[in-house]
Short mmCIF file of C-alpha atoms and ligand atoms in Angstrom, two decimals:
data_model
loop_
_atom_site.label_atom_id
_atom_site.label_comp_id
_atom_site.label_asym_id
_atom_site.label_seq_id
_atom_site.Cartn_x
_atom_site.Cartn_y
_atom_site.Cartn_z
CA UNK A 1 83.14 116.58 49.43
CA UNK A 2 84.22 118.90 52.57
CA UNK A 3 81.51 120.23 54.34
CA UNK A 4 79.53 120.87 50.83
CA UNK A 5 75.97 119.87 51.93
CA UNK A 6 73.65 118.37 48.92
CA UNK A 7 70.30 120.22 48.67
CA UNK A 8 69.39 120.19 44.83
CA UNK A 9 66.11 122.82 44.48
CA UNK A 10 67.37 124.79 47.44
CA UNK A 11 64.68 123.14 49.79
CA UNK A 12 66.44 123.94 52.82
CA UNK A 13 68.94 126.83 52.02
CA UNK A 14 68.65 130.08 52.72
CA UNK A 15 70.61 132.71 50.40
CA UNK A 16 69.96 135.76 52.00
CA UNK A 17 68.42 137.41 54.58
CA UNK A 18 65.23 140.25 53.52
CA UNK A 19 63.08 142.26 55.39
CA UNK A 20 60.75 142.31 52.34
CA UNK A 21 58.07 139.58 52.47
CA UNK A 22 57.05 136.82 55.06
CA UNK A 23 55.24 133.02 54.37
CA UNK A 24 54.49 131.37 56.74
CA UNK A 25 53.77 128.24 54.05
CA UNK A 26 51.89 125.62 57.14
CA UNK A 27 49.57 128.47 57.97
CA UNK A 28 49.07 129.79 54.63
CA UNK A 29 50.77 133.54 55.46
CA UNK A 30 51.78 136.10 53.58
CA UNK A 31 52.47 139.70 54.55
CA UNK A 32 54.32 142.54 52.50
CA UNK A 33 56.80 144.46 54.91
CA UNK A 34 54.73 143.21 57.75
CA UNK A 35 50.92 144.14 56.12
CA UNK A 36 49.07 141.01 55.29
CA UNK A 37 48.28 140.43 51.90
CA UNK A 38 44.45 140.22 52.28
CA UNK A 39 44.52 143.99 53.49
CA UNK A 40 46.52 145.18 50.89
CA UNK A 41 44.47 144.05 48.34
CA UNK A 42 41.52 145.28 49.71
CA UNK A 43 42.71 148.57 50.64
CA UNK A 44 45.71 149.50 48.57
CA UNK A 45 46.29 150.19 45.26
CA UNK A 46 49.41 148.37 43.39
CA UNK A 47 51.50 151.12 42.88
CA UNK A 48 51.54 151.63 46.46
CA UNK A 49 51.97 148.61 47.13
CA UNK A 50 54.99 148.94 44.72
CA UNK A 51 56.38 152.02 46.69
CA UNK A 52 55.71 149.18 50.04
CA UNK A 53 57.66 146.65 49.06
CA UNK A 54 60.47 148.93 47.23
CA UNK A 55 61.11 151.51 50.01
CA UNK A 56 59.54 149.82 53.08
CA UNK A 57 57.03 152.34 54.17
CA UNK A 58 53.63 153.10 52.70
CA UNK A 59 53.82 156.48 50.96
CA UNK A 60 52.16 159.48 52.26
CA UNK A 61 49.86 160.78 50.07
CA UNK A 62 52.20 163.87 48.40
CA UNK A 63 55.44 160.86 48.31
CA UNK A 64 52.60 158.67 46.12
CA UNK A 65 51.55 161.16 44.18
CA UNK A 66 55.25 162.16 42.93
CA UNK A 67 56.00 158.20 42.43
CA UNK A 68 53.38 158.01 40.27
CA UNK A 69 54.35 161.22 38.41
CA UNK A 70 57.60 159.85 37.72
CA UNK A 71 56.41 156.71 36.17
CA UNK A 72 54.07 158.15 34.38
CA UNK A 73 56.68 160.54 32.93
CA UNK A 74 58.77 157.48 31.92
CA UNK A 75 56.28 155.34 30.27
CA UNK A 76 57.14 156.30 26.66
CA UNK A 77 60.18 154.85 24.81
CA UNK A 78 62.83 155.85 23.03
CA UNK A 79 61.67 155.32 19.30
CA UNK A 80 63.41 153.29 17.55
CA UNK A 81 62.53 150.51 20.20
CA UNK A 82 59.17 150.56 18.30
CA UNK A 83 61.85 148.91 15.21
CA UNK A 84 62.82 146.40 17.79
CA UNK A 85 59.22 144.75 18.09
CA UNK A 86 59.06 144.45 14.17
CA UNK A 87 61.94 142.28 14.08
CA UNK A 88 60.13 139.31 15.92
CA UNK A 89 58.16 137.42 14.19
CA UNK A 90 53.88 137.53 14.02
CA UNK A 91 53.02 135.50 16.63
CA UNK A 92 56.28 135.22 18.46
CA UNK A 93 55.36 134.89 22.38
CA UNK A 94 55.44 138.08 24.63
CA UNK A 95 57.47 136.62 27.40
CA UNK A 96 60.66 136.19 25.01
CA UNK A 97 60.08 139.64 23.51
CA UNK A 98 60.15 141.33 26.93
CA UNK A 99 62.78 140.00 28.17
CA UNK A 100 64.63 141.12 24.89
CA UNK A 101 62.64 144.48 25.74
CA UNK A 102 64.30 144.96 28.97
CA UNK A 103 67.66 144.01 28.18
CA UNK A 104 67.16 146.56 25.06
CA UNK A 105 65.79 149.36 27.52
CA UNK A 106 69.89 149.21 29.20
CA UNK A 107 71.16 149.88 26.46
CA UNK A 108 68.93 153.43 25.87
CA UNK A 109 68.77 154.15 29.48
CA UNK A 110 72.60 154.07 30.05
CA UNK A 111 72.76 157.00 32.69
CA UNK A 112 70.93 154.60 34.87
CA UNK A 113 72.87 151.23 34.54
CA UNK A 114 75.54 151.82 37.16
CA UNK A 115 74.68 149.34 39.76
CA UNK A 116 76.70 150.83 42.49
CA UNK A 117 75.49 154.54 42.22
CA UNK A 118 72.21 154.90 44.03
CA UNK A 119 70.86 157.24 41.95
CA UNK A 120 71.60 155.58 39.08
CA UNK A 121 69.35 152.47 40.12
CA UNK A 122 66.73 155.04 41.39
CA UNK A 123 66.45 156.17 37.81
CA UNK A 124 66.43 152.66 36.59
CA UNK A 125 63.51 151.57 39.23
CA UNK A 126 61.22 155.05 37.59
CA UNK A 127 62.19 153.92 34.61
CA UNK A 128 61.39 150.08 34.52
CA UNK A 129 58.19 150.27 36.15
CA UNK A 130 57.11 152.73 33.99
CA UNK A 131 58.56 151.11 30.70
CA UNK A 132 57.39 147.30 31.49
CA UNK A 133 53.89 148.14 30.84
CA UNK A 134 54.51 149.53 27.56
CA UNK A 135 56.81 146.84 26.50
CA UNK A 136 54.50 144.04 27.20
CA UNK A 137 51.58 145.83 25.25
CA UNK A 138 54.29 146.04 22.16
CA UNK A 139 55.06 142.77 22.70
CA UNK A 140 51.52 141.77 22.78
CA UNK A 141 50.44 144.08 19.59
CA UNK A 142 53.61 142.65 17.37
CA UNK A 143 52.58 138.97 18.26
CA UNK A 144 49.12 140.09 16.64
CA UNK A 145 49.56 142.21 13.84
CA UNK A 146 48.42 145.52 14.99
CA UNK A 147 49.44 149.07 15.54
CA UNK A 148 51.68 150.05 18.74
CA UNK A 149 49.47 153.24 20.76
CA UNK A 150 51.74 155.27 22.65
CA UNK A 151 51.01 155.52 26.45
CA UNK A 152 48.41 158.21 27.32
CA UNK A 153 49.41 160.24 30.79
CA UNK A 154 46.03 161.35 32.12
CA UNK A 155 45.33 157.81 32.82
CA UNK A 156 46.26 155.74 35.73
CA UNK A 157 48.91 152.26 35.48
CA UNK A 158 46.68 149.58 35.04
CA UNK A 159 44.05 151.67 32.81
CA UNK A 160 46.86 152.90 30.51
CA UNK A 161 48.56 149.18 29.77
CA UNK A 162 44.93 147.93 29.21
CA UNK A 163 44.16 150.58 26.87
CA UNK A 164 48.28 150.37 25.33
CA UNK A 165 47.51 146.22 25.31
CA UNK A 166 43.47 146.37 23.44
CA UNK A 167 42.77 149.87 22.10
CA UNK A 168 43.32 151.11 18.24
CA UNK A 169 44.65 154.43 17.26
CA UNK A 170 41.85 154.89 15.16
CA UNK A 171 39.12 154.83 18.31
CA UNK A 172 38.50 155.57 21.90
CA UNK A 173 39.09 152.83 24.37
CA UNK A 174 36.48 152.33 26.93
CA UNK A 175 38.23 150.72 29.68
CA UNK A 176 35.80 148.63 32.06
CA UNK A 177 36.29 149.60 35.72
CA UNK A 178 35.62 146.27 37.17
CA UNK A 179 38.57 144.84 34.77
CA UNK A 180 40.83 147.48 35.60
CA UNK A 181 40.11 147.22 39.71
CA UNK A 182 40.38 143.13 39.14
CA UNK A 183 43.70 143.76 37.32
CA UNK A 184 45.22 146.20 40.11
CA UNK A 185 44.47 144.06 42.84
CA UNK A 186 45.87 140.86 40.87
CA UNK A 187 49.22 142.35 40.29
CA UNK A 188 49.09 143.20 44.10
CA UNK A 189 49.02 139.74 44.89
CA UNK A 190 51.98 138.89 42.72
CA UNK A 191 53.99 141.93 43.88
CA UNK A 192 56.41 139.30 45.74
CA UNK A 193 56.93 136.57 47.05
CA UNK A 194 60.23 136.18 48.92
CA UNK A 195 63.04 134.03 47.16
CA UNK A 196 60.93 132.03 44.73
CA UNK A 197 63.05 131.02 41.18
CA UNK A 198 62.68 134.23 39.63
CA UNK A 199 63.34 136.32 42.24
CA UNK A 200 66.57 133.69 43.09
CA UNK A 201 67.48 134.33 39.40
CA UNK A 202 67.15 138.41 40.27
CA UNK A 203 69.49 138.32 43.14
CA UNK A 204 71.60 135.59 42.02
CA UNK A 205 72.77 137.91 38.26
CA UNK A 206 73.03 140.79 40.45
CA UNK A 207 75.17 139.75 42.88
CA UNK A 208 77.76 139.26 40.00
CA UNK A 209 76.44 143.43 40.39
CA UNK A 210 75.26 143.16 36.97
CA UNK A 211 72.65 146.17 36.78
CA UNK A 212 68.80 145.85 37.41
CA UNK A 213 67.74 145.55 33.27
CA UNK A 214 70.33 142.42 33.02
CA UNK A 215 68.96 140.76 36.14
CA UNK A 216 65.21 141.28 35.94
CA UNK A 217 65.75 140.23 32.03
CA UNK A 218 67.04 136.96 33.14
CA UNK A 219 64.47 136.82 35.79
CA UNK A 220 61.45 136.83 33.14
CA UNK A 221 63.00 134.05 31.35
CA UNK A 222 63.21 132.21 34.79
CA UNK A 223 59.51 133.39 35.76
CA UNK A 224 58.68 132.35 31.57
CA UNK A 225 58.68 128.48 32.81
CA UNK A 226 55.65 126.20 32.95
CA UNK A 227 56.64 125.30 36.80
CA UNK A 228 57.13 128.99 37.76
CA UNK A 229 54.90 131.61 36.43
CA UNK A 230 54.04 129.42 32.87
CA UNK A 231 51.69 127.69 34.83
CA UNK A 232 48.72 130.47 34.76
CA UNK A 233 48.90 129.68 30.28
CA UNK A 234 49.61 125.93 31.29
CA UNK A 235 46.68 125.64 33.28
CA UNK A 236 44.31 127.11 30.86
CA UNK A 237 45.81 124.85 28.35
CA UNK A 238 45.76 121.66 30.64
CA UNK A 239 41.42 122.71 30.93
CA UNK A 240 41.23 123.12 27.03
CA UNK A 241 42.42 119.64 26.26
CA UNK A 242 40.48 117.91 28.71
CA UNK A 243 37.71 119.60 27.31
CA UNK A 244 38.54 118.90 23.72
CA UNK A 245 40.17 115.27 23.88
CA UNK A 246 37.81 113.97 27.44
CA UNK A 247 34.76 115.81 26.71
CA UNK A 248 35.56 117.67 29.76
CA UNK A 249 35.82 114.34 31.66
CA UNK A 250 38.71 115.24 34.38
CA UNK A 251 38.96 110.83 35.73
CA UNK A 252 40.94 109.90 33.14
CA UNK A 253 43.44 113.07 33.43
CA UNK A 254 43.40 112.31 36.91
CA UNK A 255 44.22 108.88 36.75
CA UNK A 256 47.51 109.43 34.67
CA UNK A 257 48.88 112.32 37.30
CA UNK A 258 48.13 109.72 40.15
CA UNK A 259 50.31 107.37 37.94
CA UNK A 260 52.67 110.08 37.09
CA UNK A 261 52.02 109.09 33.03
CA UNK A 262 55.12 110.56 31.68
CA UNK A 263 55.37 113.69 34.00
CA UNK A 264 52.22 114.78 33.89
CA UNK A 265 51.21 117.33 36.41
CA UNK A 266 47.76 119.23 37.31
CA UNK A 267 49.42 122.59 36.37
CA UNK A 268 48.22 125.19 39.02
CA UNK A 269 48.56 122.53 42.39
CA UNK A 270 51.24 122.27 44.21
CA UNK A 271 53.50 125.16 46.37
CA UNK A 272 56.99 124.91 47.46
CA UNK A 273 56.52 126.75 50.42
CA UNK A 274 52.35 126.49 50.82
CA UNK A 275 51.26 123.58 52.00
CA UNK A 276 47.36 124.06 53.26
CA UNK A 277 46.43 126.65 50.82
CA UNK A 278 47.75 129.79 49.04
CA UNK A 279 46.32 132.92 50.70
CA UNK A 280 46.66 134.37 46.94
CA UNK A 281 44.78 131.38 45.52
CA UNK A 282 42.05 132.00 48.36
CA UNK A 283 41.57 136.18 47.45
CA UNK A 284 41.65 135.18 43.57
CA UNK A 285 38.87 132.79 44.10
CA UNK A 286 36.37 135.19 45.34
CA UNK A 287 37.29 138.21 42.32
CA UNK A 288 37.22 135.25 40.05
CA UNK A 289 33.64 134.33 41.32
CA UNK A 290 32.29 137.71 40.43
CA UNK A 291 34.27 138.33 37.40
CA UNK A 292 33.10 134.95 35.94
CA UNK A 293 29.94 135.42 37.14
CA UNK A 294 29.54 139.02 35.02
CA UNK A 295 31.40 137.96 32.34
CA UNK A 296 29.02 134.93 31.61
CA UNK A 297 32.19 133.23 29.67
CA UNK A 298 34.41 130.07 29.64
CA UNK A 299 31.72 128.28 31.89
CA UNK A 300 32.65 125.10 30.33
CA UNK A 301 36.47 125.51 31.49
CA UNK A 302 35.46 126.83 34.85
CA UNK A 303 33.38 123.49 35.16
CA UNK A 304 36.21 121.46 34.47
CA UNK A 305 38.58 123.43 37.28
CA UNK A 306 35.79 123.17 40.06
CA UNK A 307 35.93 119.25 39.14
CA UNK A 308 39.85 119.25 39.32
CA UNK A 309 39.20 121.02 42.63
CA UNK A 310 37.20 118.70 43.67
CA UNK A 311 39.01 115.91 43.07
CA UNK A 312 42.48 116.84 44.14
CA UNK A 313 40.90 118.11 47.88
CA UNK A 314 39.51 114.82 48.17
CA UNK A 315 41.57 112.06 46.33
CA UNK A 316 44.22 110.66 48.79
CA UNK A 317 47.02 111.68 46.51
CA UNK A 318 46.97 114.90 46.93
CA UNK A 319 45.94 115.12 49.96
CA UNK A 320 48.85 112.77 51.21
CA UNK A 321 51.39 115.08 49.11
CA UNK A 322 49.71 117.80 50.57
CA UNK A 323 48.58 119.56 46.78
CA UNK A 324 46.33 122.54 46.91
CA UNK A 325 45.40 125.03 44.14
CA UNK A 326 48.34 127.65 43.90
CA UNK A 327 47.75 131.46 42.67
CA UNK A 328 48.31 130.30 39.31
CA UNK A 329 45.37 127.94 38.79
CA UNK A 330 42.66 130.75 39.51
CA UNK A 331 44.80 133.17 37.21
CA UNK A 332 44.34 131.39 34.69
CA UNK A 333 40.72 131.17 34.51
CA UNK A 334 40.08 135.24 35.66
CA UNK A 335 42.55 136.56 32.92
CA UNK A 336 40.70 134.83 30.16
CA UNK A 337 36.95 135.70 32.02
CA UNK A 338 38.70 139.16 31.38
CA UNK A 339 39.20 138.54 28.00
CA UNK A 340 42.93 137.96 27.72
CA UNK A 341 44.66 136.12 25.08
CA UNK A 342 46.30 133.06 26.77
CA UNK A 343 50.02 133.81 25.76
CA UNK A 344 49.02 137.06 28.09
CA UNK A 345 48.91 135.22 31.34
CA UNK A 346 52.33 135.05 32.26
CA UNK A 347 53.02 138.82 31.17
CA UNK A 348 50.59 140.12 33.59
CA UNK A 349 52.30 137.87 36.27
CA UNK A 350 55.79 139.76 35.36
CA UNK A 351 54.36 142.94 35.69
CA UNK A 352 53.20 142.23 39.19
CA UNK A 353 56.49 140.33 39.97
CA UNK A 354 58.27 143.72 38.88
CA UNK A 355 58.17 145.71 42.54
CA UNK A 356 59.11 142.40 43.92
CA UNK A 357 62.26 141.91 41.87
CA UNK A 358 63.52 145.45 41.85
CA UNK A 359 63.09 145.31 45.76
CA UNK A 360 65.43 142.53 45.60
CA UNK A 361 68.10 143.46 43.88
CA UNK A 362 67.87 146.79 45.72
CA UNK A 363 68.40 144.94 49.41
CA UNK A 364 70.87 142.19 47.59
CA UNK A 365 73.19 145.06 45.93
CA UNK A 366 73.36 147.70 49.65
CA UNK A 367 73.45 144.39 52.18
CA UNK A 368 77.29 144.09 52.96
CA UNK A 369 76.89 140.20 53.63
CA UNK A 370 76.27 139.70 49.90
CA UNK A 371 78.50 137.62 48.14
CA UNK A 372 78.84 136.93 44.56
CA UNK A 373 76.25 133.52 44.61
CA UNK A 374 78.20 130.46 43.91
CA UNK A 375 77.11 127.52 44.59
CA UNK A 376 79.52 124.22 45.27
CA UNK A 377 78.65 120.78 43.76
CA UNK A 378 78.57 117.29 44.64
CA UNK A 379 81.12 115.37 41.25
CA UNK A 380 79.63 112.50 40.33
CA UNK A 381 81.86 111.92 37.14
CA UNK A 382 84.53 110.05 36.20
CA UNK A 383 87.42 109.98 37.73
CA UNK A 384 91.30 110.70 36.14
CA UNK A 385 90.87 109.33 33.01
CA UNK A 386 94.37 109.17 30.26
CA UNK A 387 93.47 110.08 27.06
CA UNK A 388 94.01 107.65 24.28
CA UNK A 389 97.31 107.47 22.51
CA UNK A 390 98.67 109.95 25.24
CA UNK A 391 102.21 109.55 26.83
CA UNK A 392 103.60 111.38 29.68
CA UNK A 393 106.73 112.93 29.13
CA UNK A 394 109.75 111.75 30.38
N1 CMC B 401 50.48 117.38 40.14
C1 CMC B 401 50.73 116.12 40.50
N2 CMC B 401 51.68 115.77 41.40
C2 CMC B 401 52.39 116.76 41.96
C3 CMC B 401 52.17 118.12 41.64
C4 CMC B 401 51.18 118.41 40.68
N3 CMC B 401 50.94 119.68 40.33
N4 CMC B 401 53.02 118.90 42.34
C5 CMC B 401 53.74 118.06 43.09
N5 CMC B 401 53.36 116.76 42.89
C6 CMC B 401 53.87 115.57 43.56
C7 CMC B 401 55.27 115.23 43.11
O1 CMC B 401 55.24 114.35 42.00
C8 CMC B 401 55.82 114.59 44.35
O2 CMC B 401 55.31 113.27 44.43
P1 CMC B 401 56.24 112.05 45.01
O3 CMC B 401 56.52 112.41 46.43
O4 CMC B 401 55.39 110.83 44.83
O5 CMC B 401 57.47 112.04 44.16
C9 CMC B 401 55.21 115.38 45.49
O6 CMC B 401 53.98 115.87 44.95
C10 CMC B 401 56.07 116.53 45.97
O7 CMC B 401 56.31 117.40 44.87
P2 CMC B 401 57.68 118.13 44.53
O8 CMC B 401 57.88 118.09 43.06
O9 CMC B 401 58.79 117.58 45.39
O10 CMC B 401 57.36 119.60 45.01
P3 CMC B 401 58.21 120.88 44.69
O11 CMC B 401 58.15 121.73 45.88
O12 CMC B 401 59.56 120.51 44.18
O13 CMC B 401 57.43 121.54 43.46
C11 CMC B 401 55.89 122.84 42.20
C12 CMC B 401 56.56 122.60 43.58
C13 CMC B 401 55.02 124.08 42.28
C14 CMC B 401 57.01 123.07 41.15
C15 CMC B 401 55.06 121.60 41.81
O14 CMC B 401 54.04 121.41 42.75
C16 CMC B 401 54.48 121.71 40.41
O15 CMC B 401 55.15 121.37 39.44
N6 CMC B 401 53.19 122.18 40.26
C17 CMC B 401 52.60 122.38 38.95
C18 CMC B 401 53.09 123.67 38.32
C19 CMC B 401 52.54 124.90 38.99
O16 CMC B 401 51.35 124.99 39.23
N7 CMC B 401 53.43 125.86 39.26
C20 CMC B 401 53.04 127.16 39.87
C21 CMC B 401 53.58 127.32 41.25
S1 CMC B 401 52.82 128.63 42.17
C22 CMC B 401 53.34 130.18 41.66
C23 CMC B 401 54.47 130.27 40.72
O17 CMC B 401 55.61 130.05 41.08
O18 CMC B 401 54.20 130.61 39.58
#
């Protein structure tokens, strides 16, 4: 039709142009604003690597300091939000419930839901990175039965959403510093990653200019999926039932992904855009080492992934399709050597993604070359059909 090009996926079109993040997907790449990845997560911490990617600049030390003050001021909500959790039901999933969460936040916060006044959606960046961490832990506590904490100041980001996600209000929380350092440099590594489905989703709500809650709601659904940021709970799941059902046997799992059994996919291979290996996968692998190592649990599972491993780098399948492990199959196993619940996994993802998507919608809303995003079609239907019984007037 026209000049309409077919490219379902988005393969080989570009929406936008950012100045955010780089891959460079053959030689396994990836730099925030120009600083590779493997620095920053030695180095940084992820709120500055939040202020990176947002503003474009590291922070000096005093411009750090009062970014973290204001998030730490905003990390409370309103309360009858707390209401809000109760209406779920036990055991509902967290992902659902914060997305709910953050389209529920707009309608509180709504001084800060003009998307065209910059101030506005400076308030609304404070206020979402300092709310998401508090939302999640609700969303966590409701889907268990227990009591909501409220969010303790003196502590830092990652220390207060552990202690928000597994303390009691009846008892000090001892948070373990080799968690909480694992944590911080994990949501570095998921702080973006250029214009991957939920971050598409991000940009593609907001350039209708709907406001930064409505978009990065709809992005968490996107990111919710087993193909996207699911995967980290789908691996972990995938690793249970070869366990239970193959006595941790990986051939015959193998076999029916090599035959393509009714979709079945090793969850945690694969990359769009990486295709030798995932610099995130790589930095993972060595935290996950240690923490697995300390931890002395799930040895069983992580005996079943270095078997997957083992097979997919060598089998000619993969290897012809080109199938390494992505960030999402070490995830999985860390976050549970850290002693999350599963439904967790794709939370902490979302929290990392956060900086990534606000960033987003930031450049999307003040580039001038945006456009609402509309994509054309290729009709494949019928065509004029006359309905039954119908006659044409004279
Ligand atoms: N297991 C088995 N076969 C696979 C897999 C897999 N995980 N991934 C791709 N293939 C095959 C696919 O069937 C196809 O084979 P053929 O050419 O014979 O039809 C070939 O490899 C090319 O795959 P594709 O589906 O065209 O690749 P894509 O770029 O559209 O999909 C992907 C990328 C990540 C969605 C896919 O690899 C996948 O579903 N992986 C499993 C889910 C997963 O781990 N997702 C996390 C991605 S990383 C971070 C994130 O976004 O959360």
């Amino acid at each position: 039709t026209g000049n309409t090009t077919l490219d379902p996926g988005f393969t080989n079109t570009a929406s936008c142009t950012s100045a955010i993040t780089y891959i460079d997907g053959d030689a396994g790449i990836l730099r925030y604003r120009g600083y590779p990845i493997e620095q920053l997560a030695e180095k940084s911490s992820f709120l500055e690597v939040a202020y990176l990617v947002i503003y474009g600049e590291l922070p000096t030390g005093e411009q750090l300091e009062s970014f973290e003050r204001g998030i730490t001021r905003h990390s409370l909500l309103d309360e009858r939000m707390r209401d809000l959790f109760r209406c779920f039901p036990r055991r509902s999933h967290p992902m659902p419930v914060l997305s709910a969460g953050v389209m529920a936040l707009s309608t509180f916060a709504v001084d800060t839901t003009d998307p065209l006044d910059p101030e506005q959606v400076e308030g609304a960046t404070v206020r979402l990175l300092a709310k998401l961490p508090t939302l999640a832990a609700y969303a966590y506590k409701n889907s268990v039965g227990q009591p909501f904490l409220y969010p303790q100041n003196s502590l830092g980001y990652v220390e207060n959403f552990l202690r928000l996600s597994f303390g009691y209000p009846t008892e000090d929380y001892d948070i373990d510093p080799a968690v909480a350092k694992a944590l911080d440099v994990l949501l570095i590594l998921h702080a973006d990653h250029e214009q991957n489905c939920s971050t598409s989703t991000v940009r593609l709500v907001g350039s209708a200019q709907t406001n930064i809650y409505g978009s990065v709601s709809a992005g968490i659904n996107a990111l919710a999926g087993p193909l996207h940021g699911g995967a980290n709970q789908a691996v972990l799941e995938m690793l249970g039932k070869i366990r239970d059902e193959d006595g941790g046997d990986v051939n015959r799992f193998v076999k029916d992904v090599k035959e393509k059994k009714s979709g079945v996919k090793l969850m945690g291979f694969g990359h769009r855009v990486y295709k030798n290996y995932d610099p995130r996968a790589a930095i993972i692998k060595k935290h996950a080492d240690e923490i697995l190592k300390s931890s002395g649990r799930q040895n069983e599972l992580l005996d079943i992934a270095l078997a997957l491993e083992e097979v997919a780098l060598t089998d000619d399948y993969f290897k012809e399709r080109k199938l390494y492990p992505n960030v999402d199959f070490y995830t999985g196993l860390i976050y549970e050597a850290m002693g999350f619940p599963v439904n967790y996994f794709t939370v902490l993802f979302a929290l990392g993604r956060l900086p990534g998507w606000i960033a987003q919608w930031r450049e999307m809303i003040t580039d001038p070359a945006t456009k609402i995003g509309r994509p054309r079609q290729v009709y494949v239907g019928e065509t004029e059909r006359t309905y039954p019984g119908y006659v044409a007037p004279e």
